XYZ file of C-alpha atoms in Angstrom:
554
model
C 0.000 0.000 0.000
C 1.472 3.347 -1.001
C 2.216 5.919 1.634
C -0.115 8.929 1.635
C 1.167 12.036 -0.115
C 3.312 14.103 2.194
C 3.853 11.249 4.663
C 7.369 10.782 6.049
C 9.563 8.326 4.162
C 9.630 4.858 5.688
C 12.596 2.548 5.870
C 12.528 -1.204 5.942
C 14.594 -2.823 8.702
C 14.255 -6.553 8.013
C 16.950 -9.005 6.899
C 16.617 -12.116 4.717
C 17.559 -15.609 5.919
C 19.398 -16.885 2.845
C 22.764 -18.216 4.129
C 23.317 -21.968 4.571
C 25.951 -24.011 6.421
C 28.597 -23.711 3.693
C 28.061 -19.955 3.446
C 28.397 -19.522 7.224
C 31.473 -21.744 7.428
C 33.186 -19.969 4.567
C 32.260 -16.595 6.067
C 34.244 -17.556 9.168
C 36.961 -19.385 7.233
C 37.273 -16.565 4.713
C 37.901 -14.178 7.597
C 40.511 -16.428 9.221
C 42.540 -16.928 6.021
C 43.404 -13.373 5.021
C 46.569 -11.320 5.122
C 47.766 -13.124 8.234
C 49.224 -16.133 6.456
C 51.079 -13.927 3.981
C 53.071 -12.026 6.632
C 52.826 -13.579 10.084
C 55.103 -16.658 9.727
C 57.971 -14.289 8.906
C 57.110 -11.860 11.725
C 56.733 -14.708 14.233
C 60.071 -16.217 13.189
C 61.829 -12.907 13.886
C 60.256 -12.594 17.351
C 60.445 -16.199 18.591
C 62.656 -18.105 16.134
C 61.534 -21.642 15.252
C 59.704 -21.717 18.599
C 57.051 -19.670 16.785
C 55.488 -23.068 16.071
C 54.733 -23.261 19.803
C 53.278 -19.747 19.647
C 50.832 -20.870 16.942
C 49.763 -23.860 19.048
C 49.268 -21.737 22.186
C 47.238 -19.199 20.244
C 45.227 -22.019 18.667
C 44.241 -23.373 22.085
C 43.326 -19.887 23.275
C 41.185 -19.126 20.257
C 39.564 -22.581 20.289
C 38.282 -21.978 23.826
C 36.856 -18.621 22.770
C 35.356 -20.182 19.646
C 33.578 -22.889 21.660
C 32.039 -20.197 23.854
C 30.773 -18.373 20.750
C 29.432 -21.635 19.322
C 27.094 -22.088 22.287
C 25.995 -18.450 22.321
C 25.404 -18.295 18.562
C 23.289 -21.434 18.651
C 21.230 -20.106 21.564
C 20.578 -16.623 20.220
C 21.042 -16.419 16.421
C 20.703 -12.674 15.891
C 22.481 -10.305 13.538
C 25.689 -8.907 15.028
C 25.624 -11.486 17.810
C 28.969 -10.710 19.442
C 27.855 -7.125 19.985
C 24.591 -8.200 21.602
C 25.234 -11.124 23.949
C 26.586 -8.857 26.755
C 23.506 -6.654 26.371
C 21.212 -9.561 27.269
C 23.464 -10.645 30.154
C 24.352 -7.291 31.753
C 22.058 -4.657 30.291
C 22.673 -1.331 28.611
C 26.015 0.013 29.819
C 27.964 -3.239 29.501
C 26.154 -4.042 26.264
C 27.034 -0.658 24.789
C 30.678 -1.061 25.790
C 31.204 -4.530 24.350
C 29.083 -3.596 21.355
C 31.487 -0.756 20.595
C 34.479 -3.088 21.005
C 32.855 -5.474 18.552
C 32.122 -2.800 15.976
C 35.595 -1.290 16.307
C 37.132 -4.688 15.602
C 34.882 -5.431 12.623
C 35.218 -1.996 11.002
C 39.016 -1.834 11.203
C 39.880 -5.224 9.720
C 39.076 -4.139 6.138
C 41.715 -1.359 6.134
C 44.238 -3.877 7.509
C 43.532 -6.155 4.560
C 43.743 -3.262 2.111
C 47.125 -2.327 3.589
C 48.255 -5.920 3.102
C 47.158 -5.853 -0.542
C 49.155 -2.676 -1.160
C 52.220 -4.041 0.639
C 52.308 -7.211 -1.425
C 51.688 -5.253 -4.637
C 55.145 -3.673 -4.206
C 56.359 -6.625 -6.260
C 54.966 -4.823 -9.308
C 56.721 -1.700 -10.576
C 53.490 0.269 -11.031
C 52.852 0.084 -7.267
C 56.251 1.267 -6.029
C 54.953 4.778 -5.438
C 52.197 3.547 -3.137
C 54.354 2.729 -0.120
C 57.438 4.219 1.504
C 59.946 1.320 1.316
C 61.757 2.430 4.482
C 58.834 3.048 6.828
C 56.080 0.933 5.276
C 53.788 3.982 5.456
C 51.301 4.726 2.687
C 52.222 7.639 0.427
C 49.643 10.108 -0.862
C 49.150 7.947 -3.954
C 48.917 4.892 -1.716
C 46.211 6.539 0.366
C 44.177 7.257 -2.776
C 44.522 3.638 -3.906
C 43.562 2.417 -0.427
C 40.398 4.528 -0.432
C 39.440 3.208 -3.883
C 39.907 -0.386 -2.710
C 37.785 0.305 0.375
C 35.084 1.714 -1.892
C 35.131 -1.467 -4.012
C 34.768 -3.727 -0.950
C 31.869 -1.607 0.254
C 30.136 -1.502 -3.137
C 30.111 -5.292 -3.514
C 28.245 -5.546 -0.214
C 25.309 -3.670 -1.712
C 24.523 -6.666 -3.946
C 22.755 -8.503 -1.126
C 23.645 -11.316 1.254
C 22.906 -14.200 -1.157
C 25.236 -12.935 -3.882
C 27.787 -11.856 -1.318
C 27.814 -15.311 0.296
C 28.226 -16.961 -3.108
C 31.111 -14.667 -4.057
C 32.768 -15.152 -0.687
C 32.421 -18.945 -0.896
C 34.108 -19.004 -4.308
C 36.932 -16.776 -3.047
C 37.376 -18.873 0.096
C 37.842 -22.110 -1.872
C 40.744 -20.361 -3.588
C 42.024 -18.895 -0.306
C 42.165 -22.320 1.348
C 43.608 -24.092 -1.704
C 46.614 -21.763 -2.159
C 48.041 -22.158 1.380
C 47.602 -25.927 1.101
C 49.361 -25.903 -2.270
C 52.192 -23.820 -0.786
C 52.642 -26.190 2.135
C 52.795 -29.215 -0.166
C 55.216 -27.676 -2.698
C 57.576 -26.314 -0.035
C 57.601 -29.681 1.745
C 58.583 -31.666 -1.362
C 61.000 -29.056 -2.724
C 62.921 -27.617 0.222
C 62.787 -29.369 3.588
C 65.809 -28.160 5.578
C 65.342 -29.680 9.046
C 68.620 -28.090 10.146
C 66.762 -24.765 10.205
C 65.216 -25.779 13.535
C 68.574 -25.055 15.175
C 69.953 -22.437 12.765
C 70.935 -18.852 13.676
C 70.759 -18.457 17.472
C 68.773 -21.616 18.141
C 65.264 -22.979 18.354
C 64.020 -20.731 21.155
C 66.230 -17.626 21.379
C 63.692 -15.454 23.169
C 62.627 -18.002 25.756
C 59.093 -17.928 27.130
C 58.860 -14.164 26.665
C 59.576 -14.470 22.937
C 57.014 -17.232 22.491
C 54.305 -15.272 24.275
C 55.198 -11.974 22.596
C 54.942 -13.647 19.176
C 51.404 -14.772 19.995
C 50.175 -11.215 20.058
C 52.669 -8.763 18.580
C 53.616 -10.689 15.428
C 50.019 -11.092 14.272
C 49.376 -14.733 15.254
C 46.219 -14.001 17.238
C 45.096 -11.613 14.502
C 45.496 -14.409 11.950
C 43.135 -16.705 13.857
C 40.436 -14.084 14.309
C 37.292 -14.215 12.242
C 35.526 -17.362 13.423
C 32.818 -15.153 14.926
C 31.601 -14.048 11.476
C 29.042 -16.868 11.579
C 27.609 -15.201 14.707
C 27.537 -11.815 12.982
C 25.514 -13.243 10.061
C 23.231 -15.340 12.270
C 20.299 -13.046 11.529
C 20.544 -14.087 7.860
C 21.138 -17.839 8.345
C 18.591 -20.363 7.064
C 18.990 -22.799 9.975
C 21.091 -20.888 12.524
C 20.658 -23.090 15.583
C 22.019 -26.096 13.719
C 24.563 -24.451 11.435
C 26.280 -21.772 13.532
C 28.047 -24.098 16.025
C 29.263 -26.292 13.131
C 30.497 -23.275 11.181
C 32.411 -21.741 14.103
C 34.080 -24.927 15.355
C 34.837 -26.268 11.877
C 36.439 -23.053 10.687
C 38.788 -22.693 13.658
C 39.919 -26.349 13.523
C 40.774 -25.952 9.844
C 42.450 -22.603 10.505
C 44.730 -23.950 13.260
C 45.809 -26.867 11.083
C 46.672 -24.681 8.096
C 48.552 -22.025 10.071
C 50.754 -24.438 12.035
C 51.701 -26.248 8.816
C 52.422 -22.917 7.101
C 54.844 -21.875 9.855
C 56.692 -25.205 9.610
C 56.797 -25.062 5.802
C 58.081 -21.471 5.786
C 60.811 -22.206 8.331
C 62.086 -25.356 6.632
C 61.969 -23.873 3.128
C 64.353 -21.015 3.986
C 67.761 -21.438 2.299
C 70.766 -20.845 4.563
C 71.619 -17.647 2.650
C 68.368 -16.106 3.863
C 69.073 -16.710 7.566
C 71.120 -14.173 9.523
C 73.307 -14.781 12.606
C 70.193 -14.354 14.760
C 66.529 -14.757 13.916
C 65.828 -11.149 14.875
C 68.484 -9.922 12.430
C 67.146 -12.068 9.596
C 64.777 -9.225 8.661
C 67.741 -7.174 7.460
C 69.443 -9.961 5.524
C 69.677 -10.011 1.724
C 66.432 -11.988 1.592
C 64.397 -9.143 3.082
C 66.175 -6.171 1.478
C 63.110 -5.514 -0.672
C 60.186 -6.690 1.390
C 57.231 -7.518 -0.797
C 56.038 -10.873 0.516
C 57.754 -13.604 2.555
C 56.258 -16.695 0.919
C 56.626 -15.361 -2.601
C 60.229 -14.362 -1.914
C 61.036 -17.837 -0.589
C 59.431 -19.410 -3.637
C 61.649 -17.244 -5.842
C 64.783 -18.122 -3.882
C 64.193 -21.846 -4.273
C 63.447 -21.506 -8.012
C 59.689 -21.836 -7.871
C 58.811 -18.837 -10.009
C 55.433 -20.258 -11.009
C 54.405 -20.575 -7.350
C 55.624 -17.039 -6.644
C 53.381 -15.729 -9.425
C 50.384 -17.509 -7.894
C 51.236 -16.169 -4.444
C 51.415 -12.605 -5.699
C 47.962 -13.044 -7.204
C 46.689 -14.605 -3.985
C 48.107 -11.632 -2.087
C 45.310 -9.612 -3.666
C 42.536 -12.206 -3.473
C 43.007 -13.416 0.127
C 43.080 -10.011 1.871
C 40.318 -8.701 -0.408
C 38.055 -11.611 0.514
C 38.653 -11.080 4.222
C 38.133 -7.345 3.963
C 34.906 -7.980 2.065
C 33.365 -10.240 4.713
C 34.459 -7.987 7.592
C 32.812 -5.031 5.869
C 29.685 -7.172 5.811
C 30.106 -8.044 9.476
C 30.598 -4.455 10.595
C 27.297 -3.386 9.019
C 25.531 -6.263 10.809
C 27.130 -5.315 14.119
C 25.957 -1.713 13.774
C 22.510 -3.090 12.816
C 22.490 -5.082 16.059
C 23.658 -2.086 18.088
C 20.781 -0.051 16.705
C 18.314 -2.831 17.503
C 19.563 -2.658 21.086
C 19.144 1.127 21.105
C 22.793 2.208 21.330
C 23.294 4.000 18.018
C 20.946 5.963 15.744
C 17.976 4.104 14.289
C 19.206 4.743 10.758
C 21.719 1.896 11.160
C 18.751 -0.505 10.928
C 17.612 0.843 7.567
C 17.897 -1.724 4.786
C 17.627 -1.334 1.012
C 15.554 -3.429 -1.398
C 18.120 -6.268 -1.117
C 17.830 -6.231 2.702
C 21.317 -4.741 3.129
C 21.942 -2.405 6.137
C 23.355 0.311 3.913
C 23.994 3.013 6.532
C 26.301 0.623 8.384
C 28.206 -0.039 5.177
C 28.807 3.653 4.603
C 29.944 4.091 8.207
C 32.360 1.168 7.805
C 33.778 2.729 4.636
C 34.372 6.093 6.300
C 35.934 4.471 9.365
C 38.201 2.332 7.207
C 39.464 5.381 5.344
C 40.180 7.209 8.599
C 42.186 4.214 9.845
C 44.733 4.687 7.075
C 45.777 8.012 8.587
C 46.896 7.295 12.203
C 47.688 3.625 11.577
C 48.968 3.452 7.992
C 51.154 0.337 8.165
C 49.980 -3.264 8.399
C 51.870 -4.078 11.576
C 50.613 -1.083 13.582
C 47.035 -1.765 12.493
C 47.400 -5.373 13.633
C 48.447 -4.216 17.096
C 45.343 -2.082 17.564
C 42.899 -4.621 16.185
C 44.292 -7.468 18.293
C 43.451 -5.677 21.525
C 40.096 -4.445 20.222
C 39.237 -7.993 19.204
C 40.190 -9.477 22.538
C 38.101 -6.926 24.420
C 35.192 -7.933 22.192
C 35.827 -11.624 22.828
C 36.090 -11.064 26.599
C 32.370 -10.255 26.686
C 31.359 -13.686 25.384
C 32.558 -15.875 28.304
C 31.083 -13.387 30.769
C 27.739 -13.618 28.947
C 27.899 -17.403 28.792
C 28.550 -17.575 32.537
C 25.472 -15.462 33.272
C 23.234 -17.448 30.913
C 24.373 -20.754 32.464
C 23.554 -19.454 35.953
C 20.333 -17.598 35.172
C 18.913 -19.776 32.369
C 20.221 -23.302 33.019
C 17.356 -24.968 31.125
C 17.419 -22.787 28.004
C 17.715 -24.583 24.664
C 21.358 -25.016 23.654
C 21.910 -26.747 20.276
C 25.611 -26.899 21.182
C 26.475 -27.155 24.873
C 30.038 -26.298 25.894
C 31.475 -29.088 28.090
C 32.866 -28.006 31.477
C 31.536 -24.498 30.965
C 32.013 -23.734 34.658
C 35.767 -24.064 34.117
C 36.228 -23.114 30.461
C 34.163 -19.939 30.635
C 36.319 -18.201 33.294
C 39.417 -19.657 31.605
C 38.343 -18.092 28.308
C 37.997 -14.731 30.056
C 41.483 -15.156 31.544
C 43.161 -15.963 28.232
C 41.423 -13.027 26.560
C 42.975 -10.778 29.192
C 46.352 -12.459 28.692
C 46.321 -11.404 25.057
C 45.593 -7.830 26.120
C 48.662 -8.066 28.369
C 50.827 -9.477 25.583
C 49.718 -6.726 23.208
C 51.696 -4.231 25.263
C 51.155 -0.666 26.401
C 51.980 0.946 23.043
C 48.937 -0.748 21.545
C 46.633 -0.648 24.555
C 46.777 3.099 25.237
C 45.587 3.747 21.662
C 42.746 1.338 22.264
C 41.868 3.301 25.410
C 41.466 6.454 23.331
C 39.235 4.548 20.892
C 37.080 3.372 23.808
C 36.541 6.958 24.971
C 35.538 7.985 21.438
C 33.001 5.164 21.410
C 31.447 6.308 24.666
C 31.163 9.825 23.240
C 29.313 8.500 20.172
C 26.947 6.458 22.316
C 26.305 9.455 24.581
C 25.480 11.714 21.619
C 22.986 9.156 20.296
C 21.266 9.036 23.673
C 21.319 12.770 24.453
C 19.834 13.760 21.091
C 17.348 10.851 21.032
C 18.659 9.450 17.757
C 17.180 6.053 18.602
C 13.553 5.705 19.690
C 14.283 2.707 21.960
C 17.164 3.786 24.223
C 18.190 0.931 26.521
C 18.065 0.910 30.278
C 21.716 1.242 31.277
C 21.540 -1.157 34.245
C 24.455 0.447 36.075
C 24.371 -2.082 38.891
C 24.882 -4.997 36.504
C 27.907 -3.264 34.957
C 29.534 -2.030 38.160
C 32.511 -4.319 37.496
C 33.262 -2.875 34.029
C 35.142 0.379 34.877
C 37.399 -1.424 37.398
C 38.044 -4.088 34.776
C 39.114 -1.662 32.038
C 41.170 0.547 34.358
C 42.688 -2.427 36.162
C 43.856 -4.095 32.964
C 45.397 -0.811 31.842
C 47.370 -0.525 35.086
C 48.549 -4.144 34.935
C 49.780 -3.746 31.358
C 51.564 -0.481 32.243
C 53.564 -1.961 35.147
C 54.297 -5.287 33.427
C 57.275 -6.262 31.279
C 55.043 -5.442 28.307
C 54.680 -1.811 29.436
C 56.942 1.138 30.325
C 56.817 0.329 34.067
C 58.537 -2.997 33.651
C 58.782 -3.970 37.308
C 56.126 -6.703 37.246
C 58.213 -9.449 35.653
C 57.224 -12.276 33.329
C 55.087 -15.014 34.899
C 54.293 -12.736 37.828
C 52.364 -10.458 35.482
C 50.469 -13.476 34.143
C 49.676 -14.570 37.699
C 48.332 -11.101 38.507
C 46.170 -11.206 35.360
C 44.842 -14.627 36.382
C 43.860 -13.457 39.879
C 42.414 -10.191 38.572
C 40.432 -12.023 35.871
C 38.841 -14.378 38.382
C 37.868 -11.477 40.659
C 36.190 -9.614 37.785
C 34.568 -12.757 36.367
C 32.875 -13.880 39.563
C 31.979 -10.299 40.461
C 30.223 -10.011 37.097
C 28.424 -13.310 37.703
C 26.939 -11.964 40.934
C 25.513 -8.769 39.411
C 24.315 -10.052 35.999
C 20.706 -9.341 35.070
C 18.033 -11.506 36.709
C 16.513 -14.351 34.701
C 13.157 -12.596 34.311
C 14.716 -9.542 32.690
C 16.857 -11.621 30.333
C 13.855 -13.683 29.250
C 11.811 -10.524 28.654
C 14.473 -9.095 26.312
C 14.792 -12.420 24.496
C 11.037 -12.631 23.926
C 10.775 -9.029 22.726
C 13.835 -8.864 20.459
C 15.614 -12.153 19.838
C 12.694 -14.482 19.126
C 10.943 -12.182 16.621
C 14.261 -11.561 14.841
C 15.027 -15.287 14.742
C 11.670 -15.912 13.098
C 12.558 -13.395 10.378
C 10.084 -10.730 11.451
C 10.898 -7.168 10.536
C 11.791 -4.687 13.175
C 9.179 -1.981 13.688
C 9.291 0.504 10.876
C 10.829 3.881 11.641
C 10.211 7.187 10.013
C 12.629 9.982 9.390
C 12.491 12.603 12.057
C 10.838 10.309 14.528
């Protein structure tokens, strides 16, 4: 029925459930296999030496625990932008707004990381030499223009709709998985130098500190991130309760396997001429004089020119695919934040293909801004790792509350030993914040304050017609948590204080994490309030019902 003449324009706010199990799995897998595999094995080798293999395994265990937590939550409450919304249902408005902002910040800043990776690898081609300063790795003016154009392309593709996007992403992900597997196989049969395990200054030159630092600062954790994309797209899944747990767990198992094998293959394929007297000095050896791409350079050194050509092509496809799906995810997170009342209602508006288009534009603008203060791949990775872990820290807290308040709720996937694994998952998330170091974490603190300002503006000017109840009592633990982690990082060996030594700093994080976790469990929302929110928001959205229509100016 047509709107009466002169009536305010109306905006649809419903999504379409068109994504199946393969689409969900490849959404998560396509996010995990991105720029990380192209750069991180080299970075990890410099930080930890061959012991970087242990770093990958430690990170894999950490991320697997977090993934299992998300698998239960996504199966329970399959809503769009799930990671941004679970804390809202467990702790109410203030905690929900905080973790929602962490989630959006993580999703919106991955695409510029992938674009930076594409530009870095393109330095192999002469036409791209003017895009990047070879000494600093910083984008030039021309590079910034190219980066903005690439961001615009990733955003534009998202306007095609979720069905076409899922199909395109699935096709790209098959390629993205096949190329690393091909690389592992070819390196193994061509150059398998087991003596490299003890080359340079040994297998584990940095000791435990080097292994743990490599987990976070070299990009290992960043490489594993992305499994939660199935949760973000849950509002558009055909059979979410069945498919989401499978998609999350399957993608992270495959990701761990591929990344560990890639690190081994990269290490053993290195010719002796490419290894310096120490692993940390290897970055300045003849092999890395012109840094365009570690795997492609190794392939060239061992006379595999055909593989190098494929890797240079993949250096565009893999990061582009990851950036594409994260752009999708960020728009769904902002959609979920609007549904919860945190950001302006316009973020729920969808076009004729059921795409939350305002969120896409916001993600594009944010991505372009990220190129300015954090123009190099490595510095972007540092920021996003901490933002991601803060986002992930909300999931085990939410799971703990749901297990206590709603023990009989339907759980298609039920995490075993949740009473132990849930607080452990919160602890390891905080460990990664510690390992990220003060240089990264203080920048994240500034980003958090900006987020609170945005949320306050939305509330003060009534930009959303369903502002949430903030539930201060249920979030009383949150300010001490954020401030406390900042202090611990500052005084640790990973901060400028430096007097809280290795292992002791981890012990302090463990004790602090348990205090915050069980404090949060005591003040979480009561069961009746959680069930009321689920019945009003989650169940209608799961059944594919449109959100109430909003009018401009309302």
